[in-house]
Amino acid sequence: MRNPFLAGAAVVLTAVALAACGSSADGNGPEAAGAQRPAASGPSAPGPSATTSTPPETTGTPGTPTAPATEEPGPAGPSAPGAAAQGPKTPAGEITPATGTFTEKQKKYLEDRVPQGMDPAAVLQTGQETCDKLRYLVKADRDTAVGAIATGEIKGAPAAVAGLCPQHQDLVDEAVYAYPDGTHTGKALRPGVYRSASPTLNCSWQIEGADGKELASGTSDTGESRKITIPKSARTFTSTGCYAWLPEGVKG
């Protein structure tokens, strides 16, 4: 069963897609540059996911997740469409809209991102709609917005935020250290206190140490956020129906 809030988020995000067809909230949409905007598809609402993130292993004390010692972990969730396109790309000097011009900010975002033969306005639209989704969702519930990035349900968020809506960079930064539903082991584990974001009525979790010894476990059928502590001795963390676990004290 989905958290009732997520059902509301579906309505909100559907409104986002419809609104995005008419104008861009950040003034960076294709129409602002005179580009033609193709019809938008409705966004999917955030919901529970079973994706496993794998940032590097670090050490720290329970209570505050410790930052990586050597390199930043990659965003959790499946790779998103906002990254550089595979295959031949349109040279930067040839990226132009059907009518009008792109702003310097839009041109920078589109560099190495437009496959040959594709309308660059369509690529820009995808990035702008991602920003629109985040803008609407963060107003409704910030934790759910971060969880949607961590689970990959808002696709292309890191690239879109970096190029088009940097005001949401704090959401992306926090999502890097979040745990979406699934099983996380080895280097993916970081000691600290975490809270569940938009859990369902069937949220459960288990933390195991060496040799599969259970260190902690629990369930929740209230749909309310819960807090857990992942100790240094943890070797495996499994979550089901909790959507995503966000690190305490990381607000960007």
Coordinates of C-alpha atoms in Angstrom, one line a residue:
M1 CA 0.0 0.0 0.0
R2 CA 1.3 3.4 -0.9
N3 CA 1.6 6.2 1.6
P4 CA -1.5 8.5 1.1
F5 CA 0.9 11.4 0.6
L6 CA 2.4 9.7 -2.5
A7 CA -1.1 9.5 -4.1
G8 CA -1.3 13.3 -3.5
A9 CA 2.2 13.7 -5.0
A10 CA 0.9 12.0 -8.2
V11 CA -1.7 14.7 -8.6
V12 CA 0.9 17.4 -7.9
L13 CA 3.4 16.0 -10.4
T14 CA 0.7 15.5 -13.0
A15 CA -0.1 19.2 -12.6
V16 CA 3.6 19.9 -13.0
A17 CA 3.7 18.2 -16.4
L18 CA 0.6 20.1 -17.6
A19 CA 2.0 23.4 -16.3
A20 CA 5.4 22.7 -17.9
C21 CA 3.6 22.5 -21.3
G22 CA 2.6 26.2 -21.0
S23 CA 5.6 27.9 -19.4
S24 CA 8.8 27.3 -17.5
A25 CA 8.8 28.2 -13.8
D26 CA 12.5 29.1 -13.9
G27 CA 12.4 31.0 -17.2
N28 CA 14.6 28.5 -18.9
G29 CA 12.1 26.5 -20.9
P30 CA 12.3 26.0 -24.7
E31 CA 9.6 28.6 -25.3
A32 CA 11.6 31.2 -23.5
A33 CA 14.2 30.8 -26.2
G34 CA 11.7 30.6 -29.0
A35 CA 12.1 26.8 -29.3
Q36 CA 9.2 24.5 -30.2
R37 CA 8.1 22.4 -27.3
P38 CA 6.8 18.9 -28.1
A39 CA 3.9 17.4 -26.2
A40 CA 4.8 16.4 -22.6
S41 CA 4.2 13.0 -21.1
G42 CA 2.7 12.8 -17.6
P43 CA 5.3 12.2 -14.8
S44 CA 5.2 9.2 -12.6
A45 CA 4.6 9.8 -8.9
P46 CA 7.4 8.9 -6.4
G47 CA 6.8 5.5 -4.8
P48 CA 8.7 2.6 -3.2
S49 CA 11.7 1.3 -5.1
A50 CA 14.1 -1.6 -4.7
T51 CA 17.2 0.1 -5.9
T52 CA 20.6 -0.4 -4.2
S53 CA 23.1 2.4 -4.0
T54 CA 26.8 1.8 -3.7
P55 CA 28.8 4.8 -2.4
P56 CA 32.3 4.2 -1.0
E57 CA 32.8 2.9 2.5
T58 CA 33.7 5.4 5.2
T59 CA 34.0 5.4 9.0
G60 CA 32.3 7.6 11.5
T61 CA 30.3 7.7 14.7
P62 CA 26.6 6.8 14.9
G63 CA 24.5 9.9 14.8
T64 CA 26.0 11.7 11.7
P65 CA 26.7 10.0 8.4
T66 CA 30.4 10.4 7.5
A67 CA 31.4 11.9 4.2
P68 CA 33.6 9.7 1.9
A69 CA 37.3 9.9 2.4
T70 CA 38.5 9.6 -1.1
E71 CA 35.6 10.2 -3.6
E72 CA 32.0 11.2 -3.7
P73 CA 29.5 8.3 -4.1
G74 CA 27.4 8.3 -7.2
P75 CA 23.7 9.1 -7.0
A76 CA 21.4 6.2 -5.9
G77 CA 19.0 4.7 -8.3
P78 CA 19.2 3.8 -12.0
S79 CA 21.2 6.0 -14.4
A80 CA 19.0 8.8 -15.6
P81 CA 18.3 10.2 -19.2
G82 CA 19.8 13.7 -18.4
A83 CA 23.3 12.4 -18.7
A84 CA 25.4 12.8 -21.8
A85 CA 23.8 10.9 -24.7
Q86 CA 25.5 7.8 -26.1
G87 CA 26.5 7.7 -29.7
P88 CA 27.1 10.6 -32.1
K89 CA 26.1 14.0 -30.7
T90 CA 25.3 17.3 -32.4
P91 CA 28.3 19.6 -32.2
A92 CA 27.8 22.5 -29.8
G93 CA 28.0 25.1 -32.6
E94 CA 25.1 23.4 -34.4
I95 CA 22.7 23.2 -31.4
T96 CA 20.0 25.7 -32.3
P97 CA 16.2 25.7 -31.8
A98 CA 13.7 25.7 -34.7
T99 CA 13.0 29.4 -34.0
G100 CA 14.7 31.9 -31.8
T101 CA 17.9 31.2 -29.8
F102 CA 19.0 29.4 -26.7
T103 CA 20.4 31.3 -23.7
E104 CA 24.0 30.6 -22.7
K105 CA 22.8 28.6 -19.7
Q106 CA 20.6 26.4 -22.0
K107 CA 23.5 26.0 -24.5
K108 CA 25.8 24.8 -21.7
Y109 CA 23.2 22.2 -20.5
L110 CA 22.7 20.9 -24.0
E111 CA 26.4 20.4 -24.8
D112 CA 27.2 16.8 -25.5
R113 CA 23.6 15.9 -24.7
V114 CA 21.8 16.1 -28.0
P115 CA 21.9 13.0 -30.2
Q116 CA 22.4 13.8 -33.9
G117 CA 19.0 14.2 -35.6
M118 CA 17.1 15.0 -32.4
D119 CA 15.4 18.3 -31.7
P120 CA 17.5 20.0 -29.0
A121 CA 14.3 21.7 -27.7
A122 CA 13.0 18.3 -26.8
V123 CA 16.2 17.5 -24.8
L124 CA 15.9 20.9 -23.0
Q125 CA 12.2 20.3 -22.3
T126 CA 13.0 17.0 -20.5
G127 CA 15.5 18.8 -18.3
Q128 CA 13.2 21.7 -17.5
E129 CA 10.3 19.3 -16.7
T130 CA 12.6 17.6 -14.2
C131 CA 13.3 20.9 -12.5
D132 CA 9.5 21.7 -12.5
K133 CA 8.8 18.4 -10.8
L134 CA 11.4 19.1 -8.1
R135 CA 10.1 22.6 -7.6
Y136 CA 6.5 21.5 -7.0
L137 CA 7.4 18.4 -5.0
V138 CA 9.8 20.1 -2.6
K139 CA 7.1 22.6 -1.7
A140 CA 4.8 19.7 -0.7
D141 CA 7.3 17.6 1.2
R142 CA 11.1 18.0 1.0
D143 CA 11.9 14.5 2.2
T144 CA 9.8 12.9 -0.5
A145 CA 11.6 15.1 -3.1
V146 CA 15.0 13.9 -1.9
G147 CA 13.7 10.3 -1.8
A148 CA 12.4 10.6 -5.4
I149 CA 15.9 11.5 -6.5
A150 CA 17.6 8.8 -4.5
T151 CA 15.3 6.1 -5.9
G152 CA 15.7 7.4 -9.4
E153 CA 12.0 8.1 -9.8
I154 CA 12.7 11.6 -10.8
K155 CA 15.0 10.8 -13.6
G156 CA 17.9 13.0 -14.7
A157 CA 17.8 15.1 -11.6
P158 CA 21.6 15.6 -11.0
A159 CA 22.2 16.8 -14.6
A160 CA 19.1 18.9 -14.8
V161 CA 19.8 20.5 -11.4
A162 CA 23.4 21.2 -12.2
G163 CA 22.6 22.8 -15.6
L164 CA 19.1 24.4 -15.2
C165 CA 18.0 24.7 -11.6
P166 CA 21.0 24.9 -9.2
Q167 CA 18.8 26.1 -6.4
H168 CA 17.9 22.5 -5.9
Q169 CA 21.5 21.2 -5.6
D170 CA 21.0 20.6 -1.8
L171 CA 18.4 17.9 -2.7
V172 CA 20.8 16.1 -5.0
D173 CA 23.6 16.3 -2.5
E174 CA 21.5 14.8 0.3
A175 CA 20.1 12.1 -2.1
V176 CA 23.7 10.8 -2.6
Y177 CA 23.8 9.6 1.0
A178 CA 20.3 8.2 1.1
Y179 CA 19.3 4.5 1.1
P180 CA 16.4 3.6 -1.3
D181 CA 14.5 0.4 -0.5
G182 CA 16.5 -2.7 -1.2
T183 CA 19.6 -4.5 0.2
H184 CA 22.8 -2.5 0.8
T185 CA 26.1 -4.2 1.7
G186 CA 29.8 -3.5 2.0
K187 CA 30.9 -0.1 0.7
A188 CA 27.3 1.1 0.5
L189 CA 27.0 1.2 4.3
R190 CA 27.7 4.3 6.2
P191 CA 27.3 4.5 10.0
G192 CA 24.8 7.1 11.1
V193 CA 21.2 8.0 12.0
Y194 CA 18.6 7.8 9.2
R195 CA 14.9 8.7 8.9
S196 CA 12.4 7.1 6.5
A197 CA 10.9 9.3 3.9
S198 CA 7.2 8.6 2.9
P199 CA 7.1 5.0 4.1
T200 CA 4.1 2.8 3.2
L201 CA 1.9 1.0 5.8
N202 CA 4.2 -2.1 5.3
C203 CA 7.6 -0.6 6.1
S204 CA 10.2 -3.1 7.5
W205 CA 14.0 -3.1 7.9
Q206 CA 16.8 -5.3 9.1
I207 CA 20.5 -4.6 10.0
E208 CA 22.9 -7.5 10.1
G209 CA 26.5 -7.7 11.2
A210 CA 29.3 -10.2 10.5
D211 CA 28.1 -13.8 9.8
G212 CA 24.6 -12.6 9.3
K213 CA 24.0 -11.8 13.0
E214 CA 20.9 -9.5 13.4
L215 CA 21.8 -6.2 15.0
A216 CA 18.5 -4.5 14.6
S217 CA 15.1 -4.8 12.9
G218 CA 11.7 -3.3 12.9
T219 CA 8.4 -2.7 11.2
S220 CA 6.0 0.1 10.9
D221 CA 2.4 0.2 9.8
T222 CA 1.6 3.8 10.6
G223 CA 3.0 5.5 7.4
E224 CA 4.9 7.9 9.7
S225 CA 8.6 8.5 9.5
R226 CA 10.9 6.3 11.7
K227 CA 14.5 6.7 12.7
I228 CA 17.2 4.0 12.8
T229 CA 20.9 3.9 13.6
I230 CA 23.3 2.0 11.3
P231 CA 26.3 1.1 13.5
K232 CA 29.9 0.7 12.4
S233 CA 29.6 -3.1 12.8
A234 CA 26.8 -3.3 10.2
R235 CA 27.5 -5.4 7.1
T236 CA 24.0 -5.6 5.5
F237 CA 21.0 -3.2 5.6
T238 CA 17.7 -4.3 4.0
S239 CA 14.6 -2.1 3.7
T240 CA 11.2 -2.9 2.2
G241 CA 8.2 -0.6 1.9
C242 CA 10.0 2.3 3.5
Y243 CA 10.7 4.1 0.2
A244 CA 14.0 5.7 1.2
W245 CA 16.1 6.5 4.3
L246 CA 17.6 10.0 4.5
P247 CA 20.7 10.9 6.6
E248 CA 20.0 13.0 9.7
G249 CA 21.7 16.4 9.7
V250 CA 22.3 16.6 6.0
K251 CA 20.2 19.4 4.6
G252 CA 22.7 20.8 2.0

